[in-house]
XYZ file of C-alpha atoms in Angstrom:
697
model
C -1.605 11.363 -29.861
C -4.177 8.943 -31.249
C -7.737 8.479 -30.035
C -8.486 6.071 -27.211
C -10.527 2.972 -27.959
C -13.438 1.945 -25.754
C -12.882 3.344 -22.242
C -9.361 2.020 -21.764
C -6.696 4.310 -20.373
C -5.526 5.835 -17.092
C -4.561 9.258 -18.391
C -2.140 11.752 -16.896
C -3.898 15.120 -16.521
C -1.670 16.824 -19.114
C -2.829 14.280 -21.734
C -6.527 15.189 -21.455
C -6.517 18.093 -23.968
C -5.351 15.554 -26.575
C -8.496 13.518 -25.833
C -10.992 16.339 -26.456
C -12.858 14.543 -29.236
C -13.018 11.309 -27.235
C -14.385 13.028 -24.111
C -16.963 14.808 -26.261
C -17.957 11.484 -27.864
C -18.595 9.944 -24.436
C -20.691 12.987 -23.454
C -18.442 14.852 -20.978
C -19.514 18.518 -20.845
C -16.442 19.778 -18.929
C -13.830 21.342 -21.270
C -10.722 19.118 -21.474
C -8.406 22.089 -20.726
C -10.233 22.827 -17.453
C -10.254 19.137 -16.586
C -6.457 18.997 -17.022
C -5.765 21.966 -14.705
C -4.407 20.853 -11.311
C -5.147 24.283 -9.812
C -8.876 24.208 -10.605
C -11.821 21.976 -9.707
C -12.403 19.124 -10.116
C -8.750 17.923 -10.017
C -7.758 20.418 -7.292
C -10.341 18.718 -5.034
C -8.771 15.247 -5.448
C -6.301 13.803 -2.973
C -4.400 10.657 -2.125
C -4.453 8.914 1.238
C -1.277 7.001 0.332
C -2.881 3.814 -1.000
C -6.433 5.087 -1.497
C -8.045 8.067 -3.213
C -10.414 10.699 -1.796
C -11.891 14.135 -2.478
C -12.789 17.350 -0.661
C -16.531 17.942 -0.233
C -16.539 21.168 1.800
C -14.376 24.272 2.247
C -13.481 23.106 5.790
C -11.284 20.158 4.789
C -14.074 17.548 4.841
C -13.015 14.520 2.802
C -15.053 11.579 1.519
C -13.473 8.196 0.787
C -14.256 4.493 1.157
C -15.063 2.813 4.464
C -12.266 0.318 3.794
C -9.827 3.217 3.220
C -10.686 4.689 6.635
C -10.804 1.219 8.218
C -7.403 1.634 9.883
C -8.566 4.878 11.535
C -11.817 3.225 12.678
C -9.947 0.190 14.033
C -7.329 2.283 15.878
C -10.050 4.074 17.840
C -11.982 0.875 18.597
C -11.851 -1.616 21.413
C -13.996 -4.601 22.323
C -15.968 -2.287 24.661
C -16.258 0.668 22.223
C -16.361 -0.986 18.816
C -16.733 1.666 16.104
C -16.152 -1.020 13.462
C -19.477 -2.726 14.214
C -21.335 0.240 15.743
C -20.204 3.018 13.411
C -18.952 6.457 14.487
C -20.335 9.985 14.108
C -18.757 13.163 15.467
C -21.623 15.632 15.969
C -19.107 18.469 16.379
C -15.534 19.047 15.164
C -14.383 18.704 18.773
C -15.592 15.093 18.806
C -13.583 14.059 15.718
C -11.002 11.361 16.454
C -7.325 11.165 15.382
C -6.978 8.881 12.345
C -3.522 7.755 13.491
C 0.090 8.878 13.541
C 0.769 7.432 10.085
C -2.349 8.904 8.407
C -1.597 11.404 5.637
C -3.418 13.294 2.908
C -1.603 14.363 -0.268
C -2.917 17.085 -2.572
C -1.107 17.223 -5.929
C -0.529 20.842 -6.943
C 2.325 20.723 -9.467
C 3.736 18.231 -11.991
C 6.951 18.819 -13.981
C 8.616 16.649 -16.611
C 12.179 16.129 -15.274
C 13.226 13.314 -17.638
C 16.156 15.291 -19.082
C 17.585 16.134 -15.630
C 17.216 12.555 -14.325
C 18.852 10.905 -17.348
C 21.605 13.473 -17.953
C 25.053 11.837 -17.898
C 23.771 8.249 -18.178
C 25.945 6.187 -20.545
C 25.368 2.752 -22.130
C 28.656 1.481 -20.619
C 27.443 1.758 -17.010
C 26.632 -1.386 -15.035
C 23.038 -1.727 -13.909
C 23.975 -0.765 -10.350
C 25.958 2.305 -11.475
C 23.101 3.451 -13.671
C 20.552 2.902 -10.912
C 22.703 4.814 -8.383
C 23.118 7.793 -10.719
C 19.364 7.959 -11.389
C 18.614 7.654 -7.646
C 21.056 10.442 -6.774
C 19.556 12.755 -9.408
C 16.076 12.006 -8.087
C 17.129 12.667 -4.483
C 18.681 16.021 -5.457
C 15.569 17.093 -7.408
C 13.344 16.072 -4.475
C 15.507 18.014 -1.992
C 15.189 21.090 -4.205
C 11.405 20.627 -4.363
C 11.048 20.157 -0.600
C 12.745 23.388 0.471
C 9.283 24.368 1.650
C 8.414 21.762 4.295
C 4.690 22.026 3.491
C 5.373 19.831 0.457
C 6.191 16.194 -0.125
C 7.728 15.532 -3.538
C 8.327 12.358 -5.502
C 9.705 11.430 -8.924
C 8.095 8.235 -10.211
C 9.004 6.820 -13.590
C 6.479 6.439 -16.390
C 6.610 3.785 -19.120
C 9.086 1.865 -16.886
C 11.823 4.518 -17.011
C 11.159 6.289 -20.315
C 9.903 9.442 -18.585
C 10.164 10.940 -15.096
C 7.782 13.501 -13.607
C 8.308 15.426 -10.393
C 5.065 15.459 -8.406
C 4.682 18.164 -5.742
C 2.032 17.519 -3.087
C 0.793 19.398 -0.047
C 1.091 16.835 2.771
C -1.516 17.016 5.552
C -0.245 15.343 8.729
C -3.243 15.851 11.034
C -6.101 13.642 9.778
C -9.236 12.972 11.832
C -12.178 10.604 11.590
C -15.515 12.402 11.168
C -18.092 9.766 10.317
C -18.180 6.083 9.379
C -21.273 3.927 9.134
C -21.318 0.514 10.791
C -19.359 -2.127 8.887
C -22.789 -3.803 8.532
C -23.254 -1.055 5.908
C -19.663 -0.160 4.974
C -18.624 -3.802 4.550
C -22.003 -5.499 4.000
C -21.284 -8.827 2.299
C -17.669 -8.877 3.544
C -15.195 -11.128 1.765
C -18.042 -13.230 0.303
C -19.167 -10.285 -1.859
C -15.699 -8.804 -2.413
C -15.141 -8.384 -6.204
C -18.679 -9.715 -6.821
C -21.766 -8.309 -8.540
C -24.558 -7.656 -7.676
C -23.239 -5.719 -4.677
C -24.974 -3.872 -1.824
C -22.081 -2.279 0.069
C -22.137 1.299 1.392
C -18.363 1.614 1.230
C -17.970 5.233 2.404
C -16.529 7.265 5.293
C -15.607 10.874 6.040
C -12.298 12.293 7.298
C -11.115 15.851 7.872
C -7.809 17.572 7.146
C -6.367 19.783 9.897
C -3.509 22.309 9.704
C -1.801 24.850 11.922
C -3.432 28.236 12.602
C -1.200 29.694 9.868
C -2.937 27.415 7.346
C 0.158 25.291 6.798
C 0.488 21.527 7.418
C 1.415 20.762 11.032
C 1.898 17.783 13.324
C -1.310 16.649 15.078
C -2.291 19.137 17.793
C -5.476 20.212 19.617
C -4.629 23.771 18.467
C -4.902 22.873 14.762
C -7.785 24.122 12.637
C -9.631 22.582 9.653
C -7.827 22.959 6.337
C -9.423 25.568 4.075
C -9.948 23.583 0.890
C -9.905 26.140 -1.931
C -11.930 23.815 -4.137
C -14.350 21.049 -3.256
C -16.854 18.930 -5.158
C -20.533 19.750 -5.435
C -22.616 16.631 -4.832
C -25.407 15.762 -7.244
C -28.330 13.703 -5.927
C -29.976 13.946 -9.374
C -28.682 10.476 -10.191
C -27.465 8.590 -13.231
C -29.041 6.135 -15.636
C -27.740 3.376 -17.889
C -25.505 4.813 -20.632
C -24.709 8.097 -18.843
C -21.092 9.324 -19.101
C -18.870 9.422 -16.028
C -15.407 10.699 -15.172
C -13.259 9.137 -12.477
C -10.197 10.749 -10.885
C -7.838 9.168 -8.382
C -4.508 7.516 -7.685
C -4.438 4.014 -9.260
C -1.645 1.866 -7.806
C -0.034 -0.549 -10.263
C -0.904 -2.029 -13.636
C 1.205 -4.242 -15.917
C -0.409 -3.676 -19.309
C 2.878 -3.588 -21.239
C 4.581 -6.606 -19.691
C 5.820 -9.465 -21.864
C 4.194 -12.931 -22.217
C 6.891 -14.617 -20.107
C 6.225 -12.121 -17.289
C 2.524 -13.045 -17.381
C 3.340 -16.775 -17.240
C 5.699 -16.198 -14.305
C 2.952 -14.341 -12.409
C 0.304 -16.928 -13.317
C 2.323 -20.105 -12.709
C 4.879 -19.141 -10.048
C 4.497 -15.820 -8.262
C 0.730 -15.623 -7.683
C 0.234 -19.235 -6.497
C 3.046 -18.732 -3.955
C 1.505 -15.472 -2.729
C -1.912 -17.115 -2.371
C -0.504 -20.003 -0.313
C 1.498 -17.621 1.894
C -1.428 -15.236 2.545
C -3.868 -18.053 3.281
C -1.479 -19.615 5.775
C -0.761 -16.281 7.483
C -4.477 -15.455 7.892
C -5.178 -18.928 9.300
C -2.428 -18.435 11.892
C -3.747 -14.971 12.893
C -7.325 -16.269 13.164
C -6.224 -19.202 15.339
C -4.102 -16.943 17.584
C -6.869 -14.337 18.077
C -9.788 -16.770 18.461
C -11.834 -16.228 21.615
C -10.119 -12.890 22.375
C -12.313 -9.943 21.255
C -9.517 -7.405 21.889
C -7.102 -9.374 19.704
C -9.713 -9.680 16.950
C -10.181 -5.878 16.919
C -6.406 -5.273 16.989
C -5.792 -7.481 13.970
C -9.016 -6.570 12.096
C -7.255 -4.140 9.747
C -4.298 -6.504 9.140
C -6.600 -9.431 8.317
C -8.825 -7.284 6.096
C -5.783 -6.116 4.113
C -4.407 -9.650 3.634
C -7.848 -11.008 2.689
C -8.434 -8.268 0.136
C -5.075 -8.991 -1.537
C -5.808 -12.710 -1.377
C -9.162 -12.416 -3.145
C -7.625 -10.182 -5.808
C -4.754 -12.625 -6.440
C -7.223 -15.524 -6.629
C -9.181 -13.451 -9.160
C -6.059 -12.841 -11.233
C -5.235 -16.548 -11.358
C -8.858 -17.438 -12.190
C -8.884 -14.723 -14.853
C -5.695 -16.069 -16.418
C -7.274 -19.548 -16.457
C -10.530 -18.281 -17.964
C -8.922 -16.221 -20.712
C -5.434 -17.087 -21.926
C -3.980 -13.594 -21.667
C -0.466 -14.984 -22.151
C -1.565 -16.390 -25.529
C -3.159 -13.035 -26.477
C 0.107 -11.338 -25.500
C 2.056 -13.949 -27.515
C 0.188 -12.825 -30.625
C 0.742 -9.146 -29.847
C 4.401 -9.811 -29.038
C 4.933 -11.694 -32.322
C 3.335 -8.791 -34.243
C 5.501 -6.301 -32.368
C 8.718 -8.269 -32.944
C 7.928 -8.579 -36.635
C 7.298 -4.824 -36.865
C 10.413 -4.100 -34.787
C 12.730 -6.212 -36.946
C 11.569 -4.336 -40.058
C 11.929 -0.892 -38.479
C 15.020 -1.244 -36.260
C 18.581 -2.266 -37.117
C 19.435 -3.431 -33.557
C 18.650 -7.158 -33.794
C 20.333 -8.000 -30.448
C 18.070 -5.698 -28.447
C 15.206 -8.191 -28.113
C 17.594 -10.917 -26.869
C 18.932 -8.507 -24.254
C 15.344 -7.646 -23.234
C 14.558 -11.345 -22.651
C 17.784 -11.855 -20.635
C 17.108 -8.899 -18.325
C 13.527 -10.028 -17.669
C 14.710 -13.581 -16.852
C 17.162 -12.189 -14.241
C 14.352 -10.094 -12.732
C 12.099 -13.143 -12.320
C 14.882 -15.265 -10.763
C 15.661 -12.576 -8.182
C 11.942 -12.106 -7.417
C 11.803 -15.739 -6.255
C 14.608 -15.140 -3.729
C 12.987 -11.904 -2.551
C 9.758 -13.799 -1.900
C 11.593 -16.379 0.237
C 13.332 -13.525 2.113
C 9.945 -11.905 2.865
C 8.589 -15.175 4.301
C 11.683 -15.525 6.514
C 11.083 -11.993 7.861
C 7.354 -12.263 8.663
C 7.545 -10.830 12.183
C 6.624 -7.266 13.127
C 9.387 -7.185 15.745
C 12.018 -8.425 13.297
C 10.904 -5.935 10.633
C 11.013 -3.140 13.242
C 14.507 -4.173 14.381
C 15.811 -4.321 10.790
C 14.358 -0.885 9.991
C 15.799 0.685 13.150
C 19.266 -0.798 12.606
C 19.303 0.291 8.971
C 18.263 3.803 9.986
C 21.109 3.948 12.515
C 23.617 2.949 9.807
C 22.212 5.421 7.283
C 22.075 8.282 9.807
C 25.878 8.138 10.063
C 26.093 9.307 6.404
C 25.464 12.777 4.966
C 21.738 13.050 4.197
C 22.191 13.184 0.408
C 24.126 9.884 0.502
C 21.575 7.988 2.575
C 19.400 5.349 0.956
C 16.020 6.625 -0.227
C 13.503 5.785 2.491
C 16.053 6.446 5.261
C 16.757 10.151 4.747
C 15.827 12.806 7.284
C 12.572 13.411 5.373
C 11.580 9.773 6.063
C 12.204 9.602 9.821
C 8.722 10.838 10.764
C 7.167 8.138 8.542
C 9.341 5.439 10.113
C 8.387 6.664 13.602
C 4.695 6.638 12.662
C 4.909 3.059 11.370
C 6.674 1.928 14.544
C 4.082 3.733 16.638
C 1.261 2.138 14.644
C 2.078 -1.260 16.213
C 0.623 0.100 19.459
C -2.828 -0.634 18.004
C -2.061 -3.667 15.822
C 0.433 -5.896 17.644
C 0.094 -8.615 20.258
C 3.044 -10.752 21.300
C 1.326 -14.137 21.129
C -0.057 -13.410 17.640
C 3.240 -12.151 16.203
C 5.051 -15.093 17.807
C 2.624 -17.538 16.174
C 2.993 -15.789 12.800
C 6.799 -15.869 12.888
C 7.007 -19.495 14.049
C 4.690 -20.592 11.239
C 6.500 -18.408 8.678
C 9.845 -20.040 9.458
C 8.223 -23.474 9.052
C 6.853 -22.410 5.653
C 10.234 -20.951 4.627
C 11.908 -24.286 5.376
C 9.493 -25.979 2.945
C 10.201 -23.608 0.036
C 12.423 -24.869 -2.782
C 15.995 -24.554 -1.433
C 17.082 -23.038 -4.781
C 15.032 -19.932 -3.928
C 16.601 -19.476 -0.472
C 18.990 -16.492 -0.440
C 22.559 -17.745 -0.134
C 23.775 -18.008 3.466
C 20.373 -17.244 5.032
C 19.363 -20.689 6.300
C 22.186 -21.007 8.834
C 21.386 -17.603 10.372
C 17.666 -18.080 10.932
C 16.339 -19.274 14.306
C 14.757 -22.705 14.603
C 10.940 -22.414 14.750
C 10.929 -23.973 18.240
C 13.280 -21.255 19.576
C 11.060 -18.330 18.505
C 9.038 -18.196 21.756
C 12.246 -17.592 23.723
C 13.194 -14.700 21.435
C 9.991 -12.822 22.307
C 10.863 -13.244 25.988
C 14.292 -11.700 25.270
C 13.035 -8.608 23.420
C 11.613 -5.281 24.567
C 10.638 -4.115 21.067
C 7.002 -5.031 21.761
C 6.917 -2.025 24.123
C 6.122 1.103 22.072
C 8.141 3.522 24.235
C 11.228 1.293 24.145
C 10.799 0.595 20.418
C 10.637 4.315 19.590
C 13.637 5.067 21.846
C 15.840 3.114 19.406
C 15.213 5.816 16.773
C 17.812 7.962 18.560
C 20.507 5.276 18.978
C 23.627 4.887 16.852
C 24.872 1.664 15.264
C 27.263 0.966 18.164
C 24.343 0.843 20.612
C 22.623 -1.751 18.414
C 25.770 -3.865 18.221
C 26.005 -3.928 22.018
C 22.331 -4.827 22.513
C 21.197 -8.173 23.929
C 17.698 -7.806 22.489
C 17.012 -11.054 20.587
C 15.405 -9.361 17.557
C 18.043 -6.643 17.305
C 20.733 -9.330 17.361
C 18.916 -11.240 14.626
C 18.457 -8.073 12.539
C 22.222 -7.406 12.701
C 22.976 -11.020 11.709
C 20.644 -10.807 8.691
C 21.734 -7.339 7.604
C 24.475 -8.351 5.150
C 22.226 -10.827 3.335
C 19.525 -8.162 3.075
C 22.065 -5.721 1.618
C 23.311 -8.308 -0.885
C 19.751 -8.856 -2.104
C 19.257 -5.082 -2.291
C 22.468 -4.620 -4.305
C 21.454 -7.381 -6.709
C 18.040 -5.738 -7.064
C 19.743 -2.432 -7.938
C 21.801 -4.167 -10.626
C 18.706 -5.828 -12.097
C 16.636 -2.636 -11.854
C 19.416 -0.607 -13.457
C 19.442 -3.020 -16.385
C 15.644 -2.933 -16.596
C 15.746 0.884 -16.530
C 18.194 0.819 -19.444
C 16.418 -1.759 -21.613
C 12.688 -1.385 -20.865
C 12.450 2.317 -21.880
C 13.909 1.407 -25.291
C 11.290 -1.331 -25.516
C 8.505 1.068 -24.459
C 9.625 3.666 -26.991
C 9.342 1.019 -29.705
C 5.944 -0.174 -28.390
C 4.609 3.403 -28.397
C 5.806 3.906 -31.977
C 4.218 0.574 -32.974
C 0.891 1.395 -31.288
C 0.854 4.914 -32.759
C 1.385 3.382 -36.209
C -1.881 1.458 -35.638
C -3.766 4.449 -34.168
C -3.998 2.797 -30.720
C -4.010 4.530 -27.323
C -0.774 5.147 -25.447
C -0.896 5.798 -21.714
C 1.561 4.874 -18.974
C 0.933 2.013 -16.559
C -0.538 3.146 -13.241
C 2.082 4.148 -10.651
C 0.101 5.760 -7.779
C 0.027 9.186 -9.466
C -3.087 11.233 -10.255
C -4.926 9.853 -13.286
C -8.250 10.488 -14.976
C -10.348 7.840 -16.665
C -13.818 7.959 -18.183
C -16.589 5.658 -19.286
C -20.317 5.068 -19.115
C -22.764 3.473 -16.707
C -22.957 0.004 -18.248
C -24.269 -3.528 -17.635
C -22.190 -6.547 -18.623
C -22.357 -10.214 -19.455
C -19.933 -12.273 -17.305
C -20.820 -15.464 -19.190
C -22.932 -16.542 -22.123
C -26.648 -16.036 -21.496
C -26.116 -14.041 -18.282
C -26.615 -10.269 -18.278
C -26.195 -8.166 -15.139
C -27.744 -4.698 -14.923
C -25.755 -1.650 -13.835
C -27.696 -0.800 -10.618
C -28.504 -2.549 -7.343
C -31.161 -1.255 -4.930
C -31.913 -1.260 -1.211
C -34.459 -4.064 -1.767
C -31.478 -6.297 -2.523
C -30.247 -5.726 1.043
C -33.512 -7.192 2.351
C -33.055 -10.203 0.068
C -29.410 -10.775 1.084
C -29.964 -10.153 4.806
C -29.609 -13.464 6.699
C -28.802 -12.277 10.216
C -25.468 -14.120 9.953
C -22.056 -12.706 9.055
C -21.355 -11.150 6.619
C -25.019 -10.501 5.659
C -26.213 -8.646 8.754
C -27.726 -5.211 8.099
C -28.531 -2.759 10.942
C -32.132 -2.876 12.161
C -32.734 0.841 11.564
C -31.583 0.415 7.937
C -33.926 -2.548 7.401
C -36.808 -0.603 8.960
C -36.195 2.410 6.694
C -36.287 0.113 3.637
C -39.437 -1.732 4.769
C -41.184 1.594 5.428
C -39.957 2.878 2.037
C -38.662 6.116 3.571
C -36.883 7.018 0.339
C -37.569 10.761 0.118
C -35.672 12.664 -2.579
C -33.238 9.762 -3.036
C -35.789 7.560 -4.822
C -34.797 6.922 -8.428
C -37.757 7.530 -10.750
C -36.951 4.589 -13.051
C -35.976 2.123 -10.315
C -38.747 3.203 -7.950
C -36.397 2.906 -4.985
C -32.955 3.966 -3.690
C -29.968 2.691 -5.740
C -27.056 1.276 -3.726
C -24.198 0.533 -6.130
C -23.658 0.872 -9.871
C -21.286 -0.332 -12.595
C -19.281 1.658 -15.117
C -16.789 0.874 -17.866
C -14.118 3.147 -16.303
C -10.517 1.862 -16.228
C -9.559 1.431 -12.551
C -7.297 -0.638 -10.320
C -6.131 -0.892 -6.688
C -5.473 2.623 -5.324
C -8.603 3.895 -7.087
C -10.564 2.916 -3.968
C -12.325 6.086 -2.820
C -11.915 7.804 -6.209
C -14.554 10.399 -7.007
C -17.009 9.349 -9.730
C -18.235 12.511 -11.487
C -21.102 13.167 -13.858
C -20.649 15.003 -17.179
C -20.600 18.349 -15.320
C -17.913 17.314 -12.816
C -20.298 16.815 -9.862
C -19.845 13.941 -7.395
C -22.271 11.084 -8.106
C -20.441 8.111 -6.596
C -17.315 6.606 -5.062
C -15.285 3.864 -6.702
C -14.610 0.912 -4.404
C -14.159 -2.328 -6.323
C -14.266 -4.240 -9.624
C -16.211 -7.262 -10.766
C -14.403 -10.580 -10.361
C -14.136 -11.000 -14.144
C -12.376 -7.606 -14.346
C -9.462 -8.328 -12.034
C -7.101 -9.302 -14.869
C -7.435 -5.761 -16.264
C -4.237 -5.032 -14.351
C -2.598 -7.009 -17.202
C -5.081 -6.771 -20.068
C -8.065 -4.461 -20.589
C -11.092 -6.268 -22.039
C -13.767 -3.599 -22.624
C -16.573 -6.188 -22.942
C -16.315 -7.453 -19.347
C -14.257 -4.846 -17.464
C -16.524 -3.087 -14.962
C -15.750 -0.930 -11.957
C -18.128 -0.928 -8.949
C -19.185 2.357 -7.345
C -21.327 3.420 -4.367
C -24.187 5.563 -5.667
C -24.043 8.934 -3.906
C -27.814 8.735 -3.351
C -27.374 5.685 -1.111
C -24.605 7.434 0.810
C -26.821 10.506 1.379
C -29.860 8.348 2.208
C -27.946 6.367 4.862
C -26.639 9.624 6.351
C -30.139 11.124 6.538
C -32.461 8.208 7.271
C -30.248 5.731 9.123
C -27.376 7.491 10.920
C -28.842 11.032 11.168
C -25.517 12.602 10.205
C -27.294 15.931 9.691
C -24.288 18.044 10.690
C -22.156 16.427 7.951
C -24.955 16.745 5.374
C -25.360 20.466 6.147
C -21.669 21.068 5.589
C -21.750 19.815 1.988
C -23.126 21.495 -1.137
C -25.774 19.108 -2.470
C -27.977 19.443 -5.539
C -31.299 17.754 -4.795
C -33.949 16.816 -7.383
C -36.782 19.308 -7.806
C -39.791 18.271 -5.722
């Protein structure tokens, strides 16, 4: 493999030994072979929260991640009277730790195998897209079943390079997760949506969770009898600090990037898909805010939902702005023209590129219908009814023949999601959301409406009556449907179950069409990626797979940046900036005890010699994306020095195109985290549990 340029690349662990020279150039002292080993620190201390990243910081299952990654757990345990979101939470003993929620999980990757040959065996070019997709899915299900003979593990087989390679990922799955400590959101979310994706930043985006297991040391369902997980490896924390230009490593579970997509896919996202998503999200948030206004309990219940929608909204806005600021489609046009020229000289198959363009066009057309379908289904009760009915239909089949996501291994996840509504559903809010969604659906271009759907949907004015004729808002009654067969559903008079049954065939038609399109993509795109890899290798350029929620390692340096001509922004912010931003009005309200500690300059060992104060956040050139939230930022020796939590606004388009000059990730400096714990929240019990290297006095 060729050297990486700049700090681009989200590398699979097994690729790291091939980057020895590059890691040495950056200044990483850890040997690449040790860094690639999943059974040894630091990678053995990394884990996924299923959408966020985290790491072990003690041998008793103590885990550090972002505040926004633990936000759901904080919200679930909060009420208007006992509001841990605004007040913060600290368990002084393990007995005081709170359940993170029935759907909270921790995943520790312990084995990765290349299973490409097994997955693709027997595939022929003559298969339809749907036949090909079905064969691949069946192979994957069989390989997962084999891997999950031991119920301590959860296995998955994601594709890499859009179907060129498949790796089987084995993970220990912790099912009992508890909340240990979270600062007030006046620290953990200081600046709120105003500062989201912005720099300079002053957010202490951190929280602590703990993994619990049965007394035998194996994963178990939540129980008071469970004990803390004995984490074989955990990260040492370094309070020695970093300075501009220092090397860093970052390990975590980045979600999705689209670095290898074609120019027409970028234009579709920029001109069609993203603007629609922005309009939909904005409208949905406005409806929720109107429906919860003046009701503190409702505001707390929907806090996590609104935060999630708003975060996605700001990111999508940033993508559109980024596309407008820098014509990435035009850059890709140039690259694509170069590639096609190279391809035509090196490959006899001249029809392949036409086929590639045809398959991508069919994907984009179907995506428009799927978007309209999602708008028409924007009701938690309808989504619950559709899931339950589908599960009943699938349960009638042998497990191996069930659709992925509805096998026996998935039932506990489905139950947890249905149970989760207990803390995040209110009838009047869901009713308002669904009524408004149907009105928005009716205004979408009729060409994007799935065929036959319009006549089956309720009129917006009849939605209120449906909520009166449904018991799915009751958690006990909702969960009871998990045990019912399809016949029971067909006899039900519940308004949302009846609607789910009516819509089922259209949903299945869309799903079947998606399988046909995906099967064709899985046939054509890997050939394209193989050619792209050969082309890039011929130029000595880096080759890494797009992010797909699997464990990746990236590296870089602490670095300032210039977002526009004549403007340079340094890599560190300090606690003095909190005093400057503090207005006493949302979202710039800092806790009084924090402000007092800053004014009295109670900095202790956390004072940076060069800055003369406590650093809050810092920038690096590491290659990150959504899912990297909570990722451990390590110094050259593999010690924890920060937590990734965001990117600068100018960096958001890195999901599509990595520009090393302006791409910067934002991290909480570990010294601020430790300082808040010691001086502000007095989380001494948590501090004592961790191994911390302090500066010499």
